[in-house]
Amino acid sequence: MPAPAPFDYPIDQVKGFLDPAEGEALYNAAYDAAPFGPILEVGSYCGKSTVYLGKAAAQQNGQVYALDHHRGSEEHQRGEGYHDPELFDNEIERMDSLPYFRRAIFRAGLEGTVVPLVADSGTMARFWQTPLAMLFIDGGHSLEQALTDWRSWAHHVRVGGTLCIHDIFENPDEGGQAPYTIYKHAIASGLFEDVARVKTLGVLRRV
Ligand code: MG
């Protein structure tokens, strides 16, 4: 069943790095997946992708777990290329995207759909048991972090479920290779097949 028309929400006002075409692809994937179980996002940052996932899930009475330690990935830290001083907590000298994330979810009317999980990926996964209808990996882009996200969460995707990976760059001149590496792991594992690619967003299905 095709998803309803794109929702009415000023998504441009949410900080983030998701292309609108990628957002729409996430929205459609989430709409299809939501009736079969929860959706888990790794790496929510300020909630842009979470709003796309949440808006789709809400239409299906579904649920989204939005996992992020909200301390920023490597590239968000002070002195790095994607640092945003507005997200810096000067009192403890750490990044904190949680207030922005909560505002975005509140304004989108998604507090009943999106459950924030404030922890790092490996910690959250330790005792996790719930099968996932959809997993979206968009966490830290160091190889170590991307591999942790893959190893922690991919096996929870139910058969027939969806795995999305953001920031896949086949050409190393265009971007970091960690997301592409876990994409290749997913295909090589035999557990996932390629379904679609929208810009840098890979859509795979658990077989
Ligand atoms: Mg990303």
Coordinates of N, CA, C and O in Angstrom, one line a residue, residues 2 13 26 31 40 52 64 86 90 107 116 118 134-135 157 160 181 190 193:
P2 N 0.7 2.2 -0.9 CA 1.5 3.4 -0.9 C 1.2 4.3 0.3 O 0.1 4.3 0.8
Q13 N 13.2 23.3 9.3 CA 13.6 23.9 10.5 C 14.3 23.0 11.5 O 14.8 23.4 12.6
L26 N 12.7 7.1 3.5 CA 12.6 6.6 4.9 C 11.2 6.5 5.3 O 10.7 5.6 5.9
Y31 N 6.5 3.5 6.7 CA 5.0 3.3 6.6 C 4.7 1.8 6.3 O 3.8 1.2 6.9
L40 N 13.6 1.0 14.8 CA 14.7 1.6 15.6 C 15.6 2.4 14.8 O 16.1 1.9 13.7
Y52 N 10.5 12.0 10.0 CA 10.1 11.3 8.9 C 9.6 9.9 9.3 O 8.5 9.4 8.9
V64 N 8.4 4.2 17.2 CA 9.8 4.4 16.8 C 10.7 4.6 18.0 O 10.4 5.4 18.9
E86 N 25.7 25.8 18.8 CA 24.4 25.9 19.5 C 24.1 24.6 20.3 O 23.2 24.6 21.1
N90 N 27.9 24.3 27.5 CA 29.2 25.0 28.0 C 29.5 24.6 29.5 O 30.6 24.6 29.9
R107 N 7.1 19.4 18.6 CA 6.4 20.2 17.5 C 5.8 19.4 16.5 O 4.8 19.8 15.9
P116 N 12.5 8.2 22.9 CA 13.9 8.4 22.9 C 14.6 7.4 23.8 O 14.2 7.1 24.9
V118 N 18.3 7.3 25.3 CA 19.5 8.1 25.4 C 20.6 7.2 26.0 O 20.7 7.1 27.2
M134 N 12.0 -2.5 11.4 CA 12.9 -1.7 10.5 C 14.0 -1.2 11.4 O 13.8 -0.8 12.6
L135 N 15.2 -1.1 10.8 CA 16.4 -0.6 11.5 C 17.0 0.5 10.6 O 17.2 0.2 9.4
V157 N 16.7 -7.5 13.2 CA 15.7 -7.2 12.2 C 15.0 -8.5 11.8 O 15.6 -9.5 11.5
G160 N 12.0 -10.4 6.6 CA 11.0 -9.5 5.8 C 11.1 -8.1 6.2 O 10.6 -7.2 5.6
T181 N 31.0 0.2 4.2 CA 31.6 -1.0 4.7 C 30.5 -1.9 5.3 O 30.4 -3.1 5.1
G190 N 24.6 -12.5 3.6 CA 23.5 -13.3 3.0 C 22.2 -13.0 3.8 O 21.2 -13.6 3.4
E193 N 19.2 -8.4 1.4 CA 19.3 -8.1 -0.1 C 19.0 -6.7 -0.3 O 18.3 -6.0 0.4

